[in-house]
Every structure is written in structure tokens, then in C-alpha cells.
XYZ file of N, CA and C in Angstrom:
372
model
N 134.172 47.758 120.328
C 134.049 46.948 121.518
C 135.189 47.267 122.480
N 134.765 46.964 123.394
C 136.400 47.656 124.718
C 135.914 46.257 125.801
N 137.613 46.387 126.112
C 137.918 45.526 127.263
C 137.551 45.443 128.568
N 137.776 44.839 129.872
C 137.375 44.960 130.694
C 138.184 46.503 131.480
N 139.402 46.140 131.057
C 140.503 47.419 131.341
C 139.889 48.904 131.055
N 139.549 49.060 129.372
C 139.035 50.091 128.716
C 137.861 50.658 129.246
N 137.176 49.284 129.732
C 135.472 50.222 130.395
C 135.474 50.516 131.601
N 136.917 49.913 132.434
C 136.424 50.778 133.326
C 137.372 51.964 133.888
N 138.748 51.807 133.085
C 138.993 53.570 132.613
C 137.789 54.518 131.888
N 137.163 53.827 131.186
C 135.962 54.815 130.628
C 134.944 55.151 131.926
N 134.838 54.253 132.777
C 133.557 54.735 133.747
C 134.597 55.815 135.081
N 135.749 55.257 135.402
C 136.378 56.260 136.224
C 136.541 58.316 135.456
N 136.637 57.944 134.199
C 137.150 59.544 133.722
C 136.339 60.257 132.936
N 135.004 59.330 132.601
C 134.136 59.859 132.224
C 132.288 59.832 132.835
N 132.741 59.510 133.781
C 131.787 59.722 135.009
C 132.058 60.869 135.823
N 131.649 61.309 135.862
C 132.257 62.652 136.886
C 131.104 61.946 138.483
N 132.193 62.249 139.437
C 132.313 61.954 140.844
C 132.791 60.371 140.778
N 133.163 59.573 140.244
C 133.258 58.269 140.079
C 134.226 57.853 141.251
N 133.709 57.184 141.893
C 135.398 56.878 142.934
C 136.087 55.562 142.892
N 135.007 54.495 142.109
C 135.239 53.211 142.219
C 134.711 52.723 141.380
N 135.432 51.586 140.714
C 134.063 50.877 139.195
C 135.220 49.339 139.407
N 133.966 48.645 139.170
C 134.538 47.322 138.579
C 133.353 46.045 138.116
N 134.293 45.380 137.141
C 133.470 44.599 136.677
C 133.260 43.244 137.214
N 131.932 42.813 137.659
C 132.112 41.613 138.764
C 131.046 40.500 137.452
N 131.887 39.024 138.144
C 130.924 37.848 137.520
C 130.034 37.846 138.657
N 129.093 37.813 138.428
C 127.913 36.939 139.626
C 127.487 36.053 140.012
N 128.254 35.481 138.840
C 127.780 33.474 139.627
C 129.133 32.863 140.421
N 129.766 33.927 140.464
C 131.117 33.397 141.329
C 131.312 35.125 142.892
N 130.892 35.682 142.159
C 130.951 36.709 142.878
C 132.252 37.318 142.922
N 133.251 37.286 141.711
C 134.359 37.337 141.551
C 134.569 38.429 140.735
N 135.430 39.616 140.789
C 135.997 40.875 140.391
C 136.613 40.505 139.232
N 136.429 40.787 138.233
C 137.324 40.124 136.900
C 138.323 41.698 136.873
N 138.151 42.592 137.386
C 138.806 44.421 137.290
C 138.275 45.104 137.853
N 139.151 45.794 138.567
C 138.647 47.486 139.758
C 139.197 48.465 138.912
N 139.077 49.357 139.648
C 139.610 50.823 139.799
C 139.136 51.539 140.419
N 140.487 52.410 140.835
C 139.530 53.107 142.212
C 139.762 52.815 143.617
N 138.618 53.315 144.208
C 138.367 52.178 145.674
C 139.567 53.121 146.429
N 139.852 52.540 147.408
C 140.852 52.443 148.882
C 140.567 51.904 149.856
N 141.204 52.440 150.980
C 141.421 51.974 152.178
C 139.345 52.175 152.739
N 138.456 52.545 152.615
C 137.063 52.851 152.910
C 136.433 52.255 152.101
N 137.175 52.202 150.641
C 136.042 51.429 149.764
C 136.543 49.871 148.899
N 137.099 48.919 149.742
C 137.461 47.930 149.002
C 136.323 46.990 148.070
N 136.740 47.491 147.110
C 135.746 47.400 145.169
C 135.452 45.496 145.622
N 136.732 44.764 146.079
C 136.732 43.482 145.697
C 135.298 42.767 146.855
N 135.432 43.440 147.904
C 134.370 42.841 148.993
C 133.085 43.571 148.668
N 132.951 44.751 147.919
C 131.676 45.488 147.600
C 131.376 44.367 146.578
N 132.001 43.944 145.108
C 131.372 43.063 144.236
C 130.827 41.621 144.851
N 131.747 41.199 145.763
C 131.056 39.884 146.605
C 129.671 40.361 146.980
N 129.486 41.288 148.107
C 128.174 41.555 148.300
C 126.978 42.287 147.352
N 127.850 42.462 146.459
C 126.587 43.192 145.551
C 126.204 42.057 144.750
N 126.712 40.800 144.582
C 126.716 39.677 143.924
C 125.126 39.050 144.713
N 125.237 39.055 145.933
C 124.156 38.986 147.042
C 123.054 39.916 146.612
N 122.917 40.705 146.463
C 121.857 42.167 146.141
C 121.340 41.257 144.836
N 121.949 41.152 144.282
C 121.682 40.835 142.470
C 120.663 39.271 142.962
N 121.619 37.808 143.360
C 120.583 37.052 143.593
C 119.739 37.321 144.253
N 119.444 37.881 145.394
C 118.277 38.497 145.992
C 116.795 39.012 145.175
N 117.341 39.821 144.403
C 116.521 40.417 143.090
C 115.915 39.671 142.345
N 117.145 38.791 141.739
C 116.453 37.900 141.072
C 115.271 36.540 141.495
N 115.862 36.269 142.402
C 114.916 35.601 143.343
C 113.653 36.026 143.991
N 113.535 37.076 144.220
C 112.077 37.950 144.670
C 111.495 38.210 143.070
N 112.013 38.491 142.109
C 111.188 38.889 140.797
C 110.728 37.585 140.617
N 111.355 36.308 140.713
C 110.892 34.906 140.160
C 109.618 34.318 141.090
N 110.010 34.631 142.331
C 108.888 34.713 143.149
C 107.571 35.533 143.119
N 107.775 36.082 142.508
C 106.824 37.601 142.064
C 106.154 36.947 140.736
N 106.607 36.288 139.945
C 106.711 36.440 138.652
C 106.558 37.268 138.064
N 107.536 37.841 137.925
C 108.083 39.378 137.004
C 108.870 38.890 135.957
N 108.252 39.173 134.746
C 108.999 38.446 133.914
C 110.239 39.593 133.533
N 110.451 40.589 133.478
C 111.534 41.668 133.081
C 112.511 41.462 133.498
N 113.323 42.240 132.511
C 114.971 41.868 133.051
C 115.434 43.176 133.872
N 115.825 43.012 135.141
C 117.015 44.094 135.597
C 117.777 44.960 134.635
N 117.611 45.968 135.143
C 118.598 47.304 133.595
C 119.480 47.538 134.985
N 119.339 48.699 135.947
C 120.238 48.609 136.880
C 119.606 48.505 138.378
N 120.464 48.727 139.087
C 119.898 48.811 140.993
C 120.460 49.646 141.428
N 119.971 50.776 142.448
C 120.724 51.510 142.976
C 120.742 51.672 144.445
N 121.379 52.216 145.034
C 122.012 52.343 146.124
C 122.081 53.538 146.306
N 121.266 53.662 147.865
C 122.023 55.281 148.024
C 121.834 55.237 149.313
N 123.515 55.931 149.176
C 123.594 56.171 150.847
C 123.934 57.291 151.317
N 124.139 57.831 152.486
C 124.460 59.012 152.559
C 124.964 60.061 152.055
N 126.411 59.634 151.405
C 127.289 60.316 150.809
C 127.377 59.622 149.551
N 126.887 58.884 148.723
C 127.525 57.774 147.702
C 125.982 57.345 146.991
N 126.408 57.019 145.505
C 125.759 56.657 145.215
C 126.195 55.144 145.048
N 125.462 53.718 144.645
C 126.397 52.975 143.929
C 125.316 52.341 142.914
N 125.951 51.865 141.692
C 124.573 51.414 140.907
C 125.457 50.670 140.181
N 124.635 49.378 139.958
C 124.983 47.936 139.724
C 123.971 48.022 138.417
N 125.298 47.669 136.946
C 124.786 47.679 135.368
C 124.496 45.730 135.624
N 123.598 45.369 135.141
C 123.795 44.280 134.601
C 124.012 44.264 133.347
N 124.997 43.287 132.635
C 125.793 43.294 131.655
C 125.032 42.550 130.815
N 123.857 42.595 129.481
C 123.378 42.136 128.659
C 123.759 41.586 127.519
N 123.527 40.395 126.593
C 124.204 40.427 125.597
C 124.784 38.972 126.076
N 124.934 37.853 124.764
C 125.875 37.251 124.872
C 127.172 37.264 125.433
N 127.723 37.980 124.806
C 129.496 37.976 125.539
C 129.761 38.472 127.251
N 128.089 39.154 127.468
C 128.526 39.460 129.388
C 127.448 38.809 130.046
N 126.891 38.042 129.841
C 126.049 37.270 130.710
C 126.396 36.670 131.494
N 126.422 36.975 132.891
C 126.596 36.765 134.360
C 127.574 37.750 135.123
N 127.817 38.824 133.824
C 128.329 39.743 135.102
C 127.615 41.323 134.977
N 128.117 42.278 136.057
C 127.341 43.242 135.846
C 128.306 44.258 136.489
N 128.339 45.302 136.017
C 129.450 46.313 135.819
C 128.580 47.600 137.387
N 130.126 47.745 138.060
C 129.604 48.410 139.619
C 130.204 49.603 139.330
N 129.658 50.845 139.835
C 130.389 52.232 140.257
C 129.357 52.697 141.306
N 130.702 53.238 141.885
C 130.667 54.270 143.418
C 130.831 55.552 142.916
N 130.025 56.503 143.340
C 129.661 57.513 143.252
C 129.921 58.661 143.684
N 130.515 59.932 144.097
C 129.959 60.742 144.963
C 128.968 61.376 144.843
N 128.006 61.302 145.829
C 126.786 62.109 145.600
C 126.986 63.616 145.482
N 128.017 64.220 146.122
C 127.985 65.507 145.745
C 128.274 65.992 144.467
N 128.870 65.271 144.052
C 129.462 65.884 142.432
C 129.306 64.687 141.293
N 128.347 64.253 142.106
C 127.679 63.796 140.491
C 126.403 63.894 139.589
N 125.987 63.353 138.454
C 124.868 63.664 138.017
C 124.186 62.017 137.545
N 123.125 61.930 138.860
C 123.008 60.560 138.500
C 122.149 59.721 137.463
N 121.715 60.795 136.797
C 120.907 60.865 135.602
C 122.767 60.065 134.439
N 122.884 61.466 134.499
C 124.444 61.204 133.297
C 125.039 60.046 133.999
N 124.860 59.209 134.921
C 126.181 58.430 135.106
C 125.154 57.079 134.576
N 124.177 56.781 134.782
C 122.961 56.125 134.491
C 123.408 55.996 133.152
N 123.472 56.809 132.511
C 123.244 56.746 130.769
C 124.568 56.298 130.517
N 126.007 57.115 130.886
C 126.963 56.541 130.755
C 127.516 54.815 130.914
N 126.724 54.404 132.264
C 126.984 53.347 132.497
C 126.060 52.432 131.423
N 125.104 52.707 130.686
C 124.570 52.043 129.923
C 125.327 52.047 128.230
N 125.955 53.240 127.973
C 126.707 52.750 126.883
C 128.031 51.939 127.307
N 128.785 52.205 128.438
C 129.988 50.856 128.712
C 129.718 50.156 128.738
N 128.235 49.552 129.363
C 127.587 48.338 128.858
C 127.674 47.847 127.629
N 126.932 48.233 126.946
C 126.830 48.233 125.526
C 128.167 47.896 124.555
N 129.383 48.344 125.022
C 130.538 48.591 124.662
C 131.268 46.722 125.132
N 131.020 46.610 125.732
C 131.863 45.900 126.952
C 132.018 44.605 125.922
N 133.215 44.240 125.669
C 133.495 42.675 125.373
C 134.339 41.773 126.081
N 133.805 40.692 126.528
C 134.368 39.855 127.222
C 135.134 38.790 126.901
């Protein structure tokens, strides 16, 4: 099992293109850990709004009635990828683990899979 610290040194150095990761609660919309980020990509105001993306989702699937659970969401933007893990499992329920991407040098297949074993990993 790994920490909040550990997973997301694991998603910065073993993600290749990774520029930003952190682990956000969603019912507060609150950053529990970054890494990464700068002056273009502040991690702490991306998890607030991706906190927004997530109820959104969930709210159109309930409206839908879709009974399935969210695995991830992605984002793509010009230059960047970003894709939002929701965190499964007793010990992470209500938060969901973020990384920024570069689209040029990454493989968003491998970061997909990666981000699903830090999932997996993650104890809270």
C-alpha cells in the first residue's frame, strides 16, 4: 500500500511526460498532495475545478440512469493531456487521483494503466 506522498512520486517518475499529479477529495474539492505544476499549471485550482467535472458526471449519469461507476475522464487539450482516476475502494472514497500530461511525450494508453495501478496502491 503507498501513501499519498509515494503515489504521487510514483505517477510524476513513472509516467513519462507527467508534469503535474495530485490527489484531490471531491466532496470538499480539496488537494490532500501535488507535485509538479508551476507558474501555468497551478495543481491546487485545477483539483477545485476538476472537483466540478466529477459532480457534473455524476449528476448527468444519475439523470441518465447509468448505473456504472466512473474508471477515469479525460481531457484533452491542445498540448496536454489531463485524466482524472477516481479512487475506488474503501480507504479512497471521495477522492480521485489527477495528472497533467504532455501530449507530446506521452503514451496515453501507458499512463491510463499506470494511473490505474496507483490507484489500486493508494492508502489513505
Amino acid at each position: 500500500m503507498a501513501t499519498v506522498e509515494v503515489s504521487l512520486k510514483d505517477m510524476m517518475t513513472n509516467v513519462e511526460g507527467a508534469l503535474g499529479a495530485a490527489v484531490v477529495d471531491y466532496s470538499s474539492g480539496m488537494a490532500l498532495g501535488t507535485l509538479g505544476g508551476g507558474k501555468e499549471l497551478d495543481l491546487t485550482v485545477a483539483a477545485a475545478g476538476n472537483t466540478d467535472v466529477i459532480r457534473a458526471k455524476v449528476r448527468t449519469m444519475e439523470l441518465l440512469g447509468l448505473t456504472g461507476q466512473i474508471e477515469d475522464i479525460l481531457i484533452t487539450l491542445e498540448s496536454q493531456y489531463h485524466l482524472i482516476r477516481l479512487v475506488t475502494g474503501r480507504s479512497g472514497n471521495g477522492l480521485f487521483l489527477y495528472l497533467v500530461l504532455d501530449k507530446s511525450r506521452s503514451n496515453l494508453a501507458m499512463a491510463r494503466h499506470q494511473l490505474k495501478r496507483v490507484e489500486e496502491q493508494l492508502e489513505v
